[in-house]
Coordinates of C-alpha atoms in Angstrom, one line a residue:
X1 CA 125.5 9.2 94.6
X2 CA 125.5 9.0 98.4
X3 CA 121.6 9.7 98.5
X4 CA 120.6 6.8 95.9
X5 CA 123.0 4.0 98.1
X6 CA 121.3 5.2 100.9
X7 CA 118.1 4.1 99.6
X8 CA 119.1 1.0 97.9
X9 CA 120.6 -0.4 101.5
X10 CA 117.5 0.5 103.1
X11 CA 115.3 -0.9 100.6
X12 CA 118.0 -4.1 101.1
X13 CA 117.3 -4.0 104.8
X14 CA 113.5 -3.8 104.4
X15 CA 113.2 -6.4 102.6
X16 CA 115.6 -9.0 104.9
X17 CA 113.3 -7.7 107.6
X18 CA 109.7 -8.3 105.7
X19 CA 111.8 -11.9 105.0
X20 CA 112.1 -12.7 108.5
X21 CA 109.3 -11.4 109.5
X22 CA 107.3 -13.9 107.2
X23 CA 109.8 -17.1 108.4
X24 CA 108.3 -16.4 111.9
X25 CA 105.1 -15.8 111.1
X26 CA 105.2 -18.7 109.0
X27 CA 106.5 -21.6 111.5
X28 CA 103.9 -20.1 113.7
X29 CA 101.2 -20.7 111.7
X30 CA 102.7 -24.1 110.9
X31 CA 102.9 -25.0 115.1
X32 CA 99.1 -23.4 115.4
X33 CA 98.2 -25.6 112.9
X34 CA 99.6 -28.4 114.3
X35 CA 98.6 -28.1 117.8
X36 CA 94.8 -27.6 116.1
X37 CA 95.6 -31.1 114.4
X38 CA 96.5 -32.5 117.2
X39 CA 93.7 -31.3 119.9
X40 CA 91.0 -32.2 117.3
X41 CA 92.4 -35.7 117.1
X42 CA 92.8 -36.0 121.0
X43 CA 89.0 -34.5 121.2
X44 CA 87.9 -36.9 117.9
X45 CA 89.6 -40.0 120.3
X46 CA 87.5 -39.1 123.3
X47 CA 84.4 -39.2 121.6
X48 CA 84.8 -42.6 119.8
X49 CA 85.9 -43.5 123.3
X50 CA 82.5 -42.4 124.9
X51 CA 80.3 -43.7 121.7
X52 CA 81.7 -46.8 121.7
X53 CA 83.8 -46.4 118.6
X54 CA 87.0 -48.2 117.3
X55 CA 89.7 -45.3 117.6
X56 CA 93.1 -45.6 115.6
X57 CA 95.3 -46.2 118.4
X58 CA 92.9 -49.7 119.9
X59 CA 93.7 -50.8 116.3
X60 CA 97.6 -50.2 115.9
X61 CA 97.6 -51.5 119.7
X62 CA 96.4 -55.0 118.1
X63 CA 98.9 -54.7 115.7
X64 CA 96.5 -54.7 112.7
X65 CA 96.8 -51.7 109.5
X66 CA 93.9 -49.5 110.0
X67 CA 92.4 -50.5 106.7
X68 CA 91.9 -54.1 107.2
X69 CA 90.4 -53.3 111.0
X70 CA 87.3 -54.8 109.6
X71 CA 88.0 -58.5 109.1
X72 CA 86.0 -61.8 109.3
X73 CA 87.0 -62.7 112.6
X74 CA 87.1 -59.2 114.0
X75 CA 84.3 -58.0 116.7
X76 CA 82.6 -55.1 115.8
X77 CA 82.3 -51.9 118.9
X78 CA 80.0 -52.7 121.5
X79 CA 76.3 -50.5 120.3
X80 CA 74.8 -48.0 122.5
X81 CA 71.2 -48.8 123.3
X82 CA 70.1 -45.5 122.1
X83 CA 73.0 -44.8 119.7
X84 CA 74.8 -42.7 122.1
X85 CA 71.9 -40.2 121.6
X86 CA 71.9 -39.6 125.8
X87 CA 76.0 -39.5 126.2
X88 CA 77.0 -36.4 127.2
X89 CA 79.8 -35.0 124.6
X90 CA 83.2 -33.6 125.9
X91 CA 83.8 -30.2 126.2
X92 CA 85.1 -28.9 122.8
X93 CA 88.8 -27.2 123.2
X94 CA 88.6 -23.4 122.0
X95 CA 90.7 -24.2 119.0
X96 CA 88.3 -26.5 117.3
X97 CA 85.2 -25.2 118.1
X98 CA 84.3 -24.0 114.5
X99 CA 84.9 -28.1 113.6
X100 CA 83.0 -29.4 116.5
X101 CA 79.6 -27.6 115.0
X102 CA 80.5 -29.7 111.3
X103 CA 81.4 -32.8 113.8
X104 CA 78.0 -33.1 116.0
X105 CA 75.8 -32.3 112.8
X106 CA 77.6 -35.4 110.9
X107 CA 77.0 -37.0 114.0
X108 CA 73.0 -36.3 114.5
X109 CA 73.1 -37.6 110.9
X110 CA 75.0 -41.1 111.3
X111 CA 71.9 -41.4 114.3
X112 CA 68.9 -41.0 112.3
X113 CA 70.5 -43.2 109.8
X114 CA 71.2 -45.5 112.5
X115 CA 67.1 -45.2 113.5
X116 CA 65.7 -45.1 109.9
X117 CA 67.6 -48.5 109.2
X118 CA 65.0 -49.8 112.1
X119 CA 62.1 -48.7 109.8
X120 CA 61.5 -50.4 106.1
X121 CA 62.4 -47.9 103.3
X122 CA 58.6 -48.0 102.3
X123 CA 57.2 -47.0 105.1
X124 CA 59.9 -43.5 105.7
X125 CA 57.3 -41.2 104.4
X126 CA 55.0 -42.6 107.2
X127 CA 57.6 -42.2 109.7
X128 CA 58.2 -38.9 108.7
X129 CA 54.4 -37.8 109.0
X130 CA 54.7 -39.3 112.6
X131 CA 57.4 -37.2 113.4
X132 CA 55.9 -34.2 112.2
X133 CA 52.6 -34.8 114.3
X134 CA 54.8 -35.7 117.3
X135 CA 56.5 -32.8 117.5
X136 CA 54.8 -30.1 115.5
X137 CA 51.1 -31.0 116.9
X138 CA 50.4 -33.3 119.7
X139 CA 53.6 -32.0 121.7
X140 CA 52.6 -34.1 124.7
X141 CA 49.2 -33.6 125.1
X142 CA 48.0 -37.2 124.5
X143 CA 49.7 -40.2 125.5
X144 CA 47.9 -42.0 122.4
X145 CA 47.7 -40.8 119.5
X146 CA 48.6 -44.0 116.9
X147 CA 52.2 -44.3 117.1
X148 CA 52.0 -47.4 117.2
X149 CA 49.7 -48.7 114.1
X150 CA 49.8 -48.5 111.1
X151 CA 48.3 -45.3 109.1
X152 CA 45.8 -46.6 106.7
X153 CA 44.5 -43.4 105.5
X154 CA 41.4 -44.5 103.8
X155 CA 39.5 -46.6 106.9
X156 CA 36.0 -46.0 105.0
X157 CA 37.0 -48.2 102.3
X158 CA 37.8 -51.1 104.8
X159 CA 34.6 -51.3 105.8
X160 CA 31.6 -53.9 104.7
X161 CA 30.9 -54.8 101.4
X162 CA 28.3 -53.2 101.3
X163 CA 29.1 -50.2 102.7
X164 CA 32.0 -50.2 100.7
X165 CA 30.4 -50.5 98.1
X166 CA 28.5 -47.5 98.8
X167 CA 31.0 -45.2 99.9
X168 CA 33.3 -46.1 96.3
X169 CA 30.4 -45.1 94.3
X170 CA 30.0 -42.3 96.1
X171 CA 33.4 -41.5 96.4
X172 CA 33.6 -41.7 92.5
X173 CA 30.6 -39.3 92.0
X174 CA 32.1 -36.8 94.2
X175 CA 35.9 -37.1 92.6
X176 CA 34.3 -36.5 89.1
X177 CA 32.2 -33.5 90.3
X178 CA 35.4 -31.4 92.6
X179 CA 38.4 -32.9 90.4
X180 CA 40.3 -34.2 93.2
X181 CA 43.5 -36.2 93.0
X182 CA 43.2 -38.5 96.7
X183 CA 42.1 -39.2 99.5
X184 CA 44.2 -38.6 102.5
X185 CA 41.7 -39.5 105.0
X186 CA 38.4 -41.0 105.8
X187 CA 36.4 -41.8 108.3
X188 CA 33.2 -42.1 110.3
X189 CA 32.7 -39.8 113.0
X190 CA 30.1 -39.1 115.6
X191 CA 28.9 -35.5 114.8
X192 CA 27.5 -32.8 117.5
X193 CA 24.5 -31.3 116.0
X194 CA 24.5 -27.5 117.1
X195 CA 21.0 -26.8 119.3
X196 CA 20.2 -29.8 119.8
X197 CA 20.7 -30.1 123.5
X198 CA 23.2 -32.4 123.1
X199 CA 22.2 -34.9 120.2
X200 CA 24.8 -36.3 117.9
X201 CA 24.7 -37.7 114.3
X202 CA 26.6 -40.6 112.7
X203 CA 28.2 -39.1 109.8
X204 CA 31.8 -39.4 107.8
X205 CA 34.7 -37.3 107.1
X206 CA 36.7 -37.5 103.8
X207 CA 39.9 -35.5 104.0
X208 CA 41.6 -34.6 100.1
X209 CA 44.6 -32.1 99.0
X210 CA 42.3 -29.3 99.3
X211 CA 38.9 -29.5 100.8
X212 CA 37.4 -32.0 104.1
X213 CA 34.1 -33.4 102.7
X214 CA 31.3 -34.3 105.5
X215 CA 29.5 -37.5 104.5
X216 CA 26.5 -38.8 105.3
X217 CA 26.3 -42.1 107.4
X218 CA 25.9 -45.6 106.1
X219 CA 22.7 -45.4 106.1
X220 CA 22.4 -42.6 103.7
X221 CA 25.1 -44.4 101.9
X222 CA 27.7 -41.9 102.4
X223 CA 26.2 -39.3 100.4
X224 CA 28.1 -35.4 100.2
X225 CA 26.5 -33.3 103.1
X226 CA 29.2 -30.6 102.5
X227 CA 32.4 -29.2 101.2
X228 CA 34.4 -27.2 103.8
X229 CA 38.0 -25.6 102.1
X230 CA 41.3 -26.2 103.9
X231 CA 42.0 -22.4 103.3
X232 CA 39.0 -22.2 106.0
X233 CA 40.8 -23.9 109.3
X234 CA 41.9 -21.6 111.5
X235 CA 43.2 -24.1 114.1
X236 CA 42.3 -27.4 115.3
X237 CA 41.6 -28.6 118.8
X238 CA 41.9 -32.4 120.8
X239 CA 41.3 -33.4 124.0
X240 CA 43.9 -35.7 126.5
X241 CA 41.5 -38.2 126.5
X242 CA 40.8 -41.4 124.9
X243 CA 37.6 -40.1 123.4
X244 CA 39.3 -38.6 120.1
X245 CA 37.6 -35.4 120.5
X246 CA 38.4 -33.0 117.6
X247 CA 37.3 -29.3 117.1
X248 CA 38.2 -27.8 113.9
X249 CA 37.6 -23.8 114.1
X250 CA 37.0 -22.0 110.7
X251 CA 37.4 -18.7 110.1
X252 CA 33.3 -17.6 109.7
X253 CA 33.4 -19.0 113.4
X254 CA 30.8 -22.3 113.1
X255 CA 33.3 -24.7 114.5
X256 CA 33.0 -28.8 113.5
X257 CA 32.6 -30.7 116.8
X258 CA 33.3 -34.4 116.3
X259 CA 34.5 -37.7 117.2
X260 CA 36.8 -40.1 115.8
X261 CA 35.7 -43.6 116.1
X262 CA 34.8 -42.2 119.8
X263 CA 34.9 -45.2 121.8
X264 CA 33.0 -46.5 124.6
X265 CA 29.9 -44.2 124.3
X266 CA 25.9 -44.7 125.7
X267 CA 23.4 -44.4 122.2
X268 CA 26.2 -44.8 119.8
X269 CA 26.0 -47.0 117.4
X270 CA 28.3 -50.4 117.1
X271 CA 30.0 -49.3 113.8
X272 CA 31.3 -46.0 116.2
X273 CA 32.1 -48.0 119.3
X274 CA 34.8 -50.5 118.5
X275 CA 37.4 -51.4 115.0
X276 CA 35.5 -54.1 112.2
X277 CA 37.5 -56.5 113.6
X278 CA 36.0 -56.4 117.3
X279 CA 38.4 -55.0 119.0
X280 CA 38.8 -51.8 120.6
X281 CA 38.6 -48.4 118.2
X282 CA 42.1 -47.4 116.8
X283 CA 42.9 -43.6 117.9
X284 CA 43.0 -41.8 114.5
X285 CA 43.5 -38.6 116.3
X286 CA 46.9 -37.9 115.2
X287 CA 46.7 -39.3 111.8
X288 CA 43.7 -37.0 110.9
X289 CA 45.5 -34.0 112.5
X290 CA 48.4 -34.7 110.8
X291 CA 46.7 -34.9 107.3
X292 CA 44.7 -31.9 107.9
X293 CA 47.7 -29.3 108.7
X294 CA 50.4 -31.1 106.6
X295 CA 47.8 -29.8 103.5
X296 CA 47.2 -26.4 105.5
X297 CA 50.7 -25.5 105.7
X298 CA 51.8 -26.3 102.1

């Protein structure tokens, strides 16, 4: 008798402890997880205080709902220049860190939506190519490199009428012979012939999904020289100067030394020295490279 109440008002006190015990614990998780609340709306404040942001309390301090903040006659935040991209961010308390990673990756999102908007939807898949060359290839190593133009992608069929014409029929034989699907590239170049003490030759690149075809010149009405694989490349090298210098290494080691549209040069032709429309040569340095190892690394 005695040994079974003895149990039964332990078991009794146990459990009024374990009861307690889970009260406390409880409000104390309650109070961390207020004080989390409130630090990550203090540190969520500061940082639409330094972007330049609307915060809650700027709108209840104008005695307007948060909902209708956004009304006719309201003034939208003063922008950032650069979007706040150069602001330096608050130091994040140690009890949201975990949240400030989610916060700052939303963030870099809202920016490149706030720089794509600057860009017409059409042309994102350009953009995106430029972005990969800038900072995938060139890295810094030429100051131009056609940022700034517009990537045609096919300048051999802008030419002449005539040599237009010659390079589509000759761009039609050579599609129904290697089954291609595009043309990424194309262009003339200015070609170094090996032993030759330095002699060149006018010929024409044509860049596809899978192979870079060398062209003859206009005069030989663009005819296929030779088929060289993209499997082949090894690595491609440029110079920092404006004379679009491009060495593309393959792996039996007998290298392709040529220029695009290579500017002011003595003996070169006219077609080589300067654009159809008279002005000076567009750089197509990065746009070729760009073709050329976006197909490589697929």
């Amino acid at each position: 008798m005695i040994p079974n109440l003895v149990i039964f008002l332990q078991k009794m006190w146990r459990g009024y402890l374990a009861r307690e015990y889970y009260k406390r614990l409880r409000a104390a998780h309650i109070i961390m997880g207020a004080y989390r609340k409130y630090k990550l709306r203090s540190y969520v404040a500061e940082i639409q205080k330094i972007l330049g942001f609307t915060t809650i309390a700027s709108n209840k301090s104008n005695n307007a709902p948060f909902r209708n903040n956004r009304t006719r006659n309201s003034k939208p935040p003063q922008a950032i220049p650069s979007c706040g991209l150069d602001v330096k961010w608050p130091k994040a308390p140690s009890t949201t860190r975990r949240v400030v990673g989610l916060i700052q990756a939303a963030y870099r999102r809202w920016w490149a939506l706030q720089i794509l908007r600057r860009v017409p939807e059409q042309d994102w898949p350009q953009t995106r190519l430029k972005i990969f060359c800038h900072t995938e290839l060139i890295k810094g190593r030429r100051s131009n490199w056609g940022l700034n133009r517009d990537w045609k992608g096919d300048y051999l069929l802008s030419e002449g009428l005539n040599q237009a014409r010659d390079y589509q029929q000759s761009f039609q034989k050579l599609q129904q012979k290697e089954k291609f699907r595009q043309v990424l590239f194309s262009s003339r170049i200015l070609k170094a012939t090996p032993g030759s003490a330095g002699k060149n030759a006018e010929r024409s690149i044509l860049v596809t999904e899978n192979s870079i075809y060398k062209l003859d010149g206009p005069k030989g009405s663009f005819k296929n020289m030779k088929a060289l694989p993209l499997n082949t490349i090894r690595g491609m090298s440029i110079t920092s100067g404006s004379d679009q210098l491009v060495v593309i290494h393959f792996v039996n080691d007998r290298d392709l030394v040529m220029a695009l549209h290579c500017g002011s040069v003595q003996g070169v032709s006219s077609w080589v020295v300067s654009s159809p429309n008279g002005g000076p040569s567009p750089d197509l340095t990065g746009e070729f490279l760009t073709m050329v190892a976006s197909q490589c690394l697929k």
